[in-house]
Amino acid sequence: MIDPTARCPEWLIDRILNSGGSISFYKYMDLVLNDPENGFYSTGKLKIGKDGDFCTSPSLSNDFARLLAIQVIDWLLDLEKSGVDYELFSLIEIGPGEGTLSRDLIMAIAETAPDLTNKIELILVELNVGMRRRQEKVVNSLKGINCRWSNIEDLILSPVTGVIIANEVLDAFPVERLVFSDNKVFRQGVSLNKTNDEYFLEFVDLKPTSEIINFLNESNSLLKIEFPPKHICNRWVTEWHCDVPSWLGKLSKVLINGSLLIVDYAMESKRYYNAMRKEGTLISYRNQKANSNVLKDAGFCDLTAHLCIESTINYALTNGWKFMGETRQGQALLALGLSNFLYSLQNTSSNDLSAALNRRESLLRLVDPMGLGDFRWLAFQKDNSDDLILGKRFLEEPVS
Ligand SMILES: C[S@@+](CC[C@H](N)C(=O)[O-])C[C@H]1O[C@@H](n2cnc3c(N)ncnc32)[C@H](O)[C@@H]1O
């Protein structure tokens, strides 16, 4: 039966027909998000923020950046104290979206640790031209700061020392979808259904690749993850973030000394690869509405899938990173002093009441355990000596 909301756009019909009538879900996700002429991110159609398609922590207000800056400053000062070689510290943001986090981090560092500002260069790594155009407008307003866009391959050629931030980027990486049905495993694909001269998208089961089989075997032998879990119904679907291992491998070559902070939708393997989660974690967003139908409005929605925490840590460890620790965003932000920001609102004058209420709402959203507060912060360290000790303030007891 066709899904009338899964109408296939013209450009995608050609791509699928040219690929023999079906493509992998991985390819589908990559095309609808990142195809240079039609993807939701690459064309810059997607908007992040309260008036856009979805909110991220930095899009709510600059408080997220001001709190994160406390940890970033600690790390940069730790690097300086340790005596590592550097010309400029690099603050690298991967997938900067609207560019607000980069801008607000630099502004917060300039306010709290002005002496650091002229020792930092800001590097933005953005895959999609449409997003980069918007970042340029936001970040170029910063005065007196070295700032450039680059890509991971070029950075590997001249490695740096500093801090890398990836906030809500990995969830937008294309994933393989794996289907378990009738005691067999399949790679999920997307194909066309032509009805009344119109093309609609539909799922098909494809043969699994050797990479998928390796992933299943290794997850089982190294992490004791069972695929499929016991007691699944006759069909169970999940995801594999297949680009994360090579991404972590390449990033470890970018950094000589420093830290990497991944902030994203993530959960433990027990919750992720659970019989109850029979459609995986994949979801689409448009105009602030979440939808589990990921074939609907192709090229006009964001698609996002959670990370598996143990797999991500394992990929990092096998790619040259040391694991510093992991916690929920709510805990991390409270440890960095979010409650002080809330208390300071008590001194608001009656003229500023409406702005104060908005700020209070944004602060509470950042720690909401049913929303952004449930995001995970995973930190890793890269060093070329065992003497480098980077602080972990985000893992400490909450500041009150
Ligand atoms: C969900 S947005 C997050 C934006 C921002 N970090 C924030 O928190 O508001 C994902 C961003 O990552 C970019 N992106 C996606 N894949 C990427 C990749 N492989 N390398 C760099 N950027 C990527 C997208 O174009 C977009 O700018």
Short mmCIF file of C-alpha atoms and ligand atoms in Angstrom, two decimals:
data_model
loop_
_atom_site.label_atom_id
_atom_site.label_comp_id
_atom_site.label_asym_id
_atom_site.label_seq_id
_atom_site.Cartn_x
_atom_site.Cartn_y
_atom_site.Cartn_z
CA MET A 1 0.00 0.00 0.00
CA ILE A 2 1.47 3.39 -0.93
CA ASP A 3 1.93 6.16 1.60
CA PRO A 4 0.37 9.26 -0.06
CA THR A 5 2.57 11.60 2.03
CA ALA A 6 5.78 9.96 0.74
CA ARG A 7 5.63 11.54 -2.71
CA CYS A 8 9.07 11.38 -4.32
CA PRO A 9 10.52 14.69 -5.59
CA GLU A 10 11.59 14.75 -9.28
CA TRP A 11 15.31 15.01 -8.56
CA LEU A 12 15.21 11.98 -6.27
CA ILE A 13 13.28 9.88 -8.80
CA ASP A 14 16.22 10.29 -11.21
CA ARG A 15 18.76 9.36 -8.55
CA ILE A 16 16.89 6.23 -7.57
CA LEU A 17 16.21 5.14 -11.16
CA ASN A 18 19.87 5.77 -12.07
CA SER A 19 20.89 3.52 -9.18
CA GLY A 20 18.88 0.62 -10.52
CA GLY A 21 15.53 1.29 -8.80
CA SER A 22 16.57 1.37 -5.16
CA ILE A 23 19.13 3.01 -2.89
CA SER A 24 20.20 2.21 0.68
CA PHE A 25 18.55 4.17 3.48
CA TYR A 26 22.05 5.55 4.19
CA LYS A 27 22.19 7.00 0.68
CA TYR A 28 18.63 8.33 0.98
CA MET A 29 19.44 10.17 4.23
CA ASP A 30 22.64 11.57 2.78
CA LEU A 31 20.83 12.83 -0.34
CA VAL A 32 17.85 14.44 1.38
CA LEU A 33 20.10 16.27 3.85
CA ASN A 34 23.32 16.92 1.97
CA ASP A 35 22.76 16.70 -1.80
CA PRO A 36 24.42 19.96 -2.95
CA GLU A 37 21.42 21.11 -5.03
CA ASN A 38 18.48 19.64 -3.17
CA GLY A 39 19.43 18.65 0.38
CA PHE A 40 17.69 20.29 3.33
CA TYR A 41 21.00 21.42 4.89
CA SER A 42 23.01 22.06 1.74
CA THR A 43 20.48 24.41 0.17
CA GLY A 44 20.16 26.28 3.48
CA LYS A 45 16.37 25.74 3.47
CA LEU A 46 16.54 24.33 6.99
CA LYS A 47 16.41 26.91 9.81
CA ILE A 48 17.49 26.29 13.39
CA GLY A 49 15.86 28.18 16.26
CA LYS A 50 12.52 28.97 17.85
CA ASP A 51 11.12 30.19 14.51
CA GLY A 52 12.81 27.46 12.51
CA ASP A 53 12.48 23.71 12.05
CA PHE A 54 13.91 22.70 15.43
CA CYS A 55 15.74 24.19 18.39
CA THR A 56 19.23 23.29 19.52
CA SER A 57 20.75 24.38 22.84
CA PRO A 58 22.73 27.31 21.41
CA SER A 59 19.72 28.50 19.44
CA LEU A 60 17.69 29.14 22.62
CA SER A 61 19.96 31.84 24.01
CA ASN A 62 23.66 32.55 24.58
CA ASP A 63 23.51 30.91 28.04
CA PHE A 64 24.47 27.49 26.66
CA ALA A 65 27.64 28.98 25.15
CA ARG A 66 28.40 30.98 28.31
CA LEU A 67 28.26 27.82 30.42
CA LEU A 68 30.16 25.69 27.94
CA ALA A 69 32.80 28.44 27.73
CA ILE A 70 33.65 27.80 31.39
CA GLN A 71 34.73 24.25 30.49
CA VAL A 72 36.44 25.33 27.27
CA ILE A 73 38.45 28.00 29.14
CA ASP A 74 39.50 25.41 31.75
CA TRP A 75 40.74 23.14 28.98
CA LEU A 76 42.65 25.90 27.19
CA LEU A 77 44.28 27.07 30.44
CA ASP A 78 45.17 23.45 31.29
CA LEU A 79 46.80 23.11 27.88
CA GLU A 80 48.73 26.34 28.43
CA LYS A 81 49.88 25.27 31.91
CA SER A 82 51.01 21.89 30.64
CA GLY A 83 53.57 23.62 28.42
CA VAL A 84 52.46 21.93 25.19
CA ASP A 85 53.73 23.50 21.98
CA TYR A 86 51.28 25.80 20.20
CA GLU A 87 51.22 28.96 18.13
CA LEU A 88 47.51 29.60 18.49
CA PHE A 89 44.97 27.42 20.24
CA SER A 90 42.31 26.20 17.84
CA LEU A 91 38.69 26.23 18.85
CA ILE A 92 37.04 24.02 16.24
CA GLU A 93 33.32 23.70 15.85
CA ILE A 94 32.08 20.89 13.62
CA GLY A 95 28.65 21.38 12.05
CA PRO A 96 28.09 24.91 13.35
CA GLY A 97 24.51 25.25 12.03
CA GLU A 98 23.57 28.93 12.27
CA GLY A 99 27.02 29.79 13.72
CA THR A 100 25.59 31.06 17.00
CA LEU A 101 27.51 28.67 19.26
CA SER A 102 30.86 29.65 17.77
CA ARG A 103 30.05 33.36 18.00
CA ASP A 104 28.73 33.16 21.55
CA LEU A 105 31.60 30.98 22.77
CA ILE A 106 34.14 33.49 21.52
CA MET A 107 32.18 36.36 23.10
CA ALA A 108 31.95 34.50 26.42
CA ILE A 109 35.68 33.72 26.37
CA ALA A 110 36.44 37.38 25.61
CA GLU A 111 34.32 38.40 28.60
CA THR A 112 35.63 35.85 31.11
CA ALA A 113 39.21 35.26 29.99
CA PRO A 114 40.13 38.22 27.73
CA ASP A 115 43.84 37.27 27.76
CA LEU A 116 42.97 34.06 25.92
CA THR A 117 41.19 35.75 23.02
CA ASN A 118 44.29 36.69 21.04
CA LYS A 119 45.69 33.21 21.55
CA ILE A 120 42.73 31.55 19.82
CA GLU A 121 41.76 30.92 16.25
CA LEU A 122 38.21 29.82 15.49
CA ILE A 123 37.84 27.09 12.86
CA LEU A 124 34.44 26.11 11.53
CA VAL A 125 34.01 22.78 9.76
CA GLU A 126 30.80 22.76 7.75
CA LEU A 127 29.81 20.27 5.07
CA ASN A 128 26.96 22.23 3.51
CA VAL A 129 27.35 25.46 1.54
CA GLY A 130 23.88 26.76 2.41
CA MET A 131 24.65 26.55 6.14
CA ARG A 132 28.10 28.05 5.69
CA ARG A 133 26.62 31.15 4.03
CA ARG A 134 24.47 31.74 7.09
CA GLN A 135 27.38 31.09 9.48
CA GLU A 136 29.48 33.68 7.64
CA LYS A 137 26.92 36.39 8.39
CA VAL A 138 26.86 35.53 12.10
CA VAL A 139 30.53 34.84 12.76
CA ASN A 140 32.02 37.58 10.61
CA SER A 141 30.49 40.10 13.01
CA LEU A 142 33.17 39.07 15.53
CA LYS A 143 35.95 41.62 15.59
CA GLY A 144 39.62 40.93 16.34
CA ILE A 145 39.44 37.15 16.19
CA ASN A 146 41.19 34.83 13.76
CA CYS A 147 38.47 32.84 12.08
CA ARG A 148 38.40 30.47 9.12
CA TRP A 149 36.42 27.61 7.59
CA SER A 150 38.21 24.37 6.86
CA ASN A 151 37.58 20.69 6.41
CA ILE A 152 38.91 17.72 8.29
CA GLU A 153 41.14 16.52 5.45
CA ASP A 154 42.96 19.91 5.27
CA LEU A 155 43.25 20.12 9.04
CA ILE A 156 44.93 16.70 9.10
CA LEU A 157 47.70 18.20 6.95
CA SER A 158 48.41 20.86 9.63
CA PRO A 159 47.26 19.40 12.96
CA VAL A 160 46.40 21.74 15.80
CA THR A 161 46.15 21.97 19.58
CA GLY A 162 42.93 23.04 21.26
CA VAL A 163 39.30 22.07 21.68
CA ILE A 164 36.86 20.50 19.23
CA ILE A 165 33.09 20.83 19.79
CA ALA A 166 30.47 18.80 17.92
CA ASN A 167 27.02 19.81 19.16
CA GLU A 168 24.14 17.96 17.52
CA VAL A 169 26.09 17.01 14.41
CA LEU A 170 26.54 13.27 14.62
CA ASP A 171 22.79 12.75 14.86
CA ALA A 172 22.56 14.22 11.36
CA PHE A 173 25.15 11.83 9.92
CA PRO A 174 23.51 9.36 7.52
CA VAL A 175 22.87 5.98 9.14
CA GLU A 176 22.43 2.47 7.88
CA ARG A 177 19.08 1.04 8.91
CA LEU A 178 19.11 -2.64 9.75
CA VAL A 179 16.00 -4.76 9.53
CA PHE A 180 15.61 -8.05 11.40
CA SER A 181 12.81 -10.15 10.04
CA ASP A 182 12.12 -13.89 9.78
CA ASN A 183 15.44 -14.69 11.51
CA LYS A 184 17.37 -12.81 8.85
CA VAL A 185 19.07 -9.42 8.72
CA PHE A 186 18.55 -6.94 5.88
CA ARG A 187 19.90 -3.53 4.92
CA GLN A 188 17.01 -1.15 4.63
CA GLY A 189 16.63 0.42 1.21
CA VAL A 190 14.34 2.97 -0.39
CA SER A 191 12.68 2.35 -3.74
CA LEU A 192 9.92 3.80 -5.92
CA ASN A 193 6.32 2.83 -6.32
CA LYS A 194 4.65 4.28 -9.43
CA THR A 195 0.89 4.70 -8.95
CA ASN A 196 -1.35 6.70 -11.29
CA ASP A 197 1.70 8.22 -12.97
CA GLU A 198 3.08 9.46 -9.65
CA TYR A 199 6.17 8.17 -7.86
CA PHE A 200 6.04 7.39 -4.15
CA LEU A 201 8.87 6.30 -1.84
CA GLU A 202 8.73 3.00 -0.03
CA PHE A 203 11.07 0.80 2.00
CA VAL A 204 12.62 -2.36 0.60
CA ASP A 205 14.80 -4.99 2.22
CA LEU A 206 18.26 -5.26 0.62
CA LYS A 207 21.11 -7.68 1.12
CA PRO A 208 23.34 -6.63 4.06
CA THR A 209 26.87 -5.48 3.22
CA SER A 210 29.95 -7.13 4.73
CA GLU A 211 30.43 -3.94 6.80
CA ILE A 212 27.01 -4.43 8.36
CA ILE A 213 27.76 -8.06 9.18
CA ASN A 214 31.11 -7.00 10.73
CA PHE A 215 29.35 -4.34 12.79
CA LEU A 216 26.90 -6.89 14.16
CA ASN A 217 29.63 -9.42 14.96
CA GLU A 218 31.97 -6.89 16.55
CA SER A 219 29.22 -5.28 18.64
CA ASN A 220 28.41 -8.70 19.94
CA SER A 221 31.96 -9.85 20.65
CA LEU A 222 33.36 -6.54 21.98
CA LEU A 223 30.34 -4.89 23.61
CA LYS A 224 28.10 -7.90 24.26
CA ILE A 225 25.27 -6.31 22.32
CA GLU A 226 22.80 -8.88 21.10
CA PHE A 227 21.35 -8.46 17.58
CA PRO A 228 18.44 -8.78 17.48
CA PRO A 229 17.58 -8.60 21.18
CA LYS A 230 15.44 -11.36 22.67
CA HIS A 231 11.66 -11.29 22.32
CA ILE A 232 11.38 -9.04 19.26
CA CYS A 233 8.20 -9.10 17.20
CA ASN A 234 8.40 -10.42 13.65
CA ARG A 235 10.09 -7.23 12.40
CA TRP A 236 12.60 -5.06 14.28
CA VAL A 237 14.49 -2.08 12.84
CA THR A 238 17.50 -0.25 14.21
CA GLU A 239 20.33 2.02 13.07
CA TRP A 240 24.08 1.97 12.75
CA HIS A 241 26.06 5.23 12.72
CA CYS A 242 28.51 3.78 10.24
CA ASP A 243 30.45 7.03 9.55
CA VAL A 244 31.30 7.73 13.18
CA PRO A 245 34.36 5.40 13.42
CA SER A 246 36.15 6.96 10.44
CA TRP A 247 35.13 10.47 11.56
CA LEU A 248 36.69 9.86 14.99
CA GLY A 249 39.77 8.36 13.34
CA LYS A 250 40.26 11.40 11.13
CA LEU A 251 39.61 13.85 13.97
CA SER A 252 42.24 12.20 16.13
CA LYS A 253 44.74 13.14 13.40
CA VAL A 254 43.55 16.77 13.50
CA LEU A 255 44.38 17.26 17.17
CA ILE A 256 47.90 16.99 18.59
CA ASN A 257 46.84 17.86 22.13
CA GLY A 258 43.43 18.78 23.42
CA SER A 259 39.87 17.64 23.85
CA LEU A 260 36.81 16.69 21.86
CA LEU A 261 33.33 17.25 23.24
CA ILE A 262 30.43 15.48 21.55
CA VAL A 263 26.98 16.64 22.65
CA ASP A 264 24.10 14.74 21.13
CA TYR A 265 21.05 12.55 21.36
CA ALA A 266 22.49 9.30 22.73
CA MET A 267 21.56 6.33 24.86
CA GLU A 268 23.04 3.16 26.32
CA SER A 269 22.99 0.02 24.16
CA LYS A 270 20.47 -1.65 26.51
CA ARG A 271 17.91 1.06 25.78
CA TYR A 272 18.93 1.49 22.14
CA TYR A 273 19.00 -2.11 21.01
CA ASN A 274 15.91 -3.06 22.95
CA ALA A 275 13.06 -5.25 21.75
CA MET A 276 10.56 -2.50 22.64
CA ARG A 277 12.32 0.02 20.35
CA LYS A 278 11.14 -1.75 17.22
CA GLU A 279 11.48 1.21 14.84
CA GLY A 280 14.87 2.44 16.08
CA THR A 281 15.50 6.07 17.03
CA LEU A 282 15.20 7.77 13.65
CA ILE A 283 12.90 10.77 13.48
CA SER A 284 12.26 13.71 11.18
CA TYR A 285 11.77 17.38 12.11
CA ARG A 286 10.11 20.19 10.26
CA ASN A 287 8.54 23.38 11.62
CA GLN A 288 9.15 22.21 15.20
CA LYS A 289 7.15 19.01 14.62
CA ALA A 290 8.64 15.55 15.03
CA ASN A 291 7.46 12.80 12.70
CA SER A 292 8.33 9.12 12.65
CA ASN A 293 7.54 8.91 8.93
CA VAL A 294 11.02 9.54 7.55
CA LEU A 295 10.00 9.24 3.89
CA LYS A 296 7.53 12.13 4.14
CA ASP A 297 8.45 15.49 2.54
CA ALA A 298 11.87 14.23 1.41
CA GLY A 299 14.36 17.11 1.23
CA PHE A 300 12.20 19.37 3.40
CA CYS A 301 12.83 17.75 6.81
CA ASP A 302 15.74 17.18 9.11
CA LEU A 303 16.44 13.53 9.90
CA THR A 304 18.12 12.54 13.14
CA ALA A 305 19.19 9.29 14.80
CA HIS A 306 20.57 8.75 18.32
CA LEU A 307 24.11 7.59 19.03
CA CYS A 308 24.80 4.40 20.97
CA ILE A 309 27.00 5.49 23.90
CA GLU A 310 29.11 2.33 24.27
CA SER A 311 29.68 2.05 20.51
CA THR A 312 30.75 5.70 20.26
CA ILE A 313 33.17 5.35 23.18
CA ASN A 314 34.55 2.14 21.70
CA TYR A 315 35.05 3.79 18.29
CA ALA A 316 36.89 6.66 19.99
CA LEU A 317 39.15 4.36 22.02
CA THR A 318 40.10 2.33 18.97
CA ASN A 319 40.89 5.53 17.09
CA GLY A 320 43.46 7.12 19.38
CA TRP A 321 41.26 8.97 21.89
CA LYS A 322 41.24 8.67 25.69
CA PHE A 323 37.80 8.74 27.28
CA MET A 324 37.39 11.57 29.81
CA GLY A 325 33.81 10.93 30.85
CA GLU A 326 30.16 11.19 29.99
CA THR A 327 27.08 12.70 31.55
CA ARG A 328 23.65 14.11 30.75
CA GLN A 329 23.48 17.71 29.61
CA GLY A 330 21.33 18.69 32.61
CA GLN A 331 24.05 17.49 35.01
CA ALA A 332 26.84 19.06 32.98
CA LEU A 333 25.22 22.49 32.84
CA LEU A 334 24.36 22.45 36.54
CA ALA A 335 27.98 21.49 37.27
CA LEU A 336 29.09 24.49 35.21
CA GLY A 337 26.86 26.84 37.21
CA LEU A 338 23.48 27.04 35.50
CA SER A 339 21.70 27.50 38.81
CA ASN A 340 23.71 30.71 39.41
CA PHE A 341 22.23 32.07 36.17
CA LEU A 342 18.75 31.22 37.46
CA TYR A 343 19.37 32.85 40.85
CA SER A 344 20.70 36.00 39.19
CA LEU A 345 17.28 36.45 37.56
CA GLN A 346 15.83 37.23 41.01
CA ASN A 347 17.50 40.64 40.81
CA THR A 348 15.71 41.55 37.58
CA SER A 349 14.08 44.98 37.63
CA SER A 350 10.36 45.08 36.86
CA ASN A 351 11.10 46.72 33.45
CA ASP A 352 13.01 43.64 32.28
CA LEU A 353 10.54 41.08 33.55
CA SER A 354 9.49 39.72 30.17
CA ALA A 355 13.11 39.21 29.01
CA ALA A 356 13.90 37.56 32.35
CA LEU A 357 10.99 35.15 32.00
CA ASN A 358 12.12 34.19 28.49
CA ARG A 359 15.64 33.62 29.74
CA ARG A 360 14.35 31.53 32.63
CA GLU A 361 12.35 29.40 30.21
CA SER A 362 15.39 28.85 27.97
CA LEU A 363 17.57 27.91 30.96
CA LEU A 364 15.00 25.39 32.13
CA ARG A 365 14.73 23.92 28.62
CA LEU A 366 18.49 23.32 28.59
CA VAL A 367 18.20 21.01 31.60
CA ASP A 368 14.74 19.55 30.98
CA PRO A 369 15.19 15.78 31.50
CA MET A 370 12.51 15.10 28.86
CA GLY A 371 14.27 17.30 26.30
CA LEU A 372 17.69 18.90 25.87
CA GLY A 373 18.68 18.00 29.44
CA ASP A 374 18.73 14.34 28.40
CA PHE A 375 21.35 14.97 25.69
CA ARG A 376 24.70 13.35 26.43
CA TRP A 377 28.05 15.06 26.79
CA LEU A 378 30.89 12.70 25.86
CA ALA A 379 34.41 14.07 26.27
CA PHE A 380 37.64 12.64 24.90
CA GLN A 381 41.24 13.69 25.14
CA LYS A 382 44.10 13.48 22.69
CA ASP A 383 47.67 13.95 23.82
CA ASN A 384 51.17 13.01 22.89
CA SER A 385 52.30 12.62 26.49
CA ASP A 386 50.79 11.16 29.65
CA ASP A 387 51.48 14.44 31.48
CA LEU A 388 48.54 16.33 30.02
CA ILE A 389 45.76 16.57 32.58
CA LEU A 390 42.58 18.26 31.41
CA GLY A 391 39.95 19.24 34.00
CA LYS A 392 36.50 17.69 34.06
CA ARG A 393 34.44 20.42 35.67
CA PHE A 394 31.37 19.33 33.68
CA LEU A 395 31.43 16.00 35.55
CA GLU A 396 31.66 17.49 39.03
CA GLU A 397 28.86 17.94 41.58
CA PRO A 398 26.42 20.70 40.64
CA VAL A 399 27.35 24.22 41.72
CA SER A 400 24.66 25.75 43.91
C1 LIG B 1 21.60 19.90 13.63
S1 LIG B 1 22.69 21.02 12.95
C2 LIG B 1 23.55 21.50 14.43
C3 LIG B 1 23.92 22.93 14.41
C4 LIG B 1 24.65 23.50 15.61
N1 LIG B 1 25.76 22.69 16.04
C5 LIG B 1 23.72 23.78 16.74
O1 LIG B 1 23.82 23.13 17.77
O2 LIG B 1 22.86 24.65 16.59
C6 LIG B 1 23.88 20.04 12.10
C7 LIG B 1 24.97 20.85 11.39
O3 LIG B 1 26.00 19.95 10.99
C8 LIG B 1 26.28 20.15 9.60
N2 LIG B 1 26.83 18.87 9.13
C9 LIG B 1 26.19 17.74 8.82
N3 LIG B 1 27.06 16.77 8.49
C10 LIG B 1 28.30 17.29 8.64
C11 LIG B 1 29.63 16.80 8.46
N4 LIG B 1 29.87 15.55 8.07
N5 LIG B 1 30.66 17.64 8.69
C12 LIG B 1 30.45 18.92 9.08
N6 LIG B 1 29.22 19.44 9.25
C13 LIG B 1 28.16 18.65 9.04
C14 LIG B 1 24.96 20.58 9.03
O4 LIG B 1 25.08 21.16 7.76
C15 LIG B 1 24.51 21.54 10.12
O5 LIG B 1 25.18 22.77 10.01
#
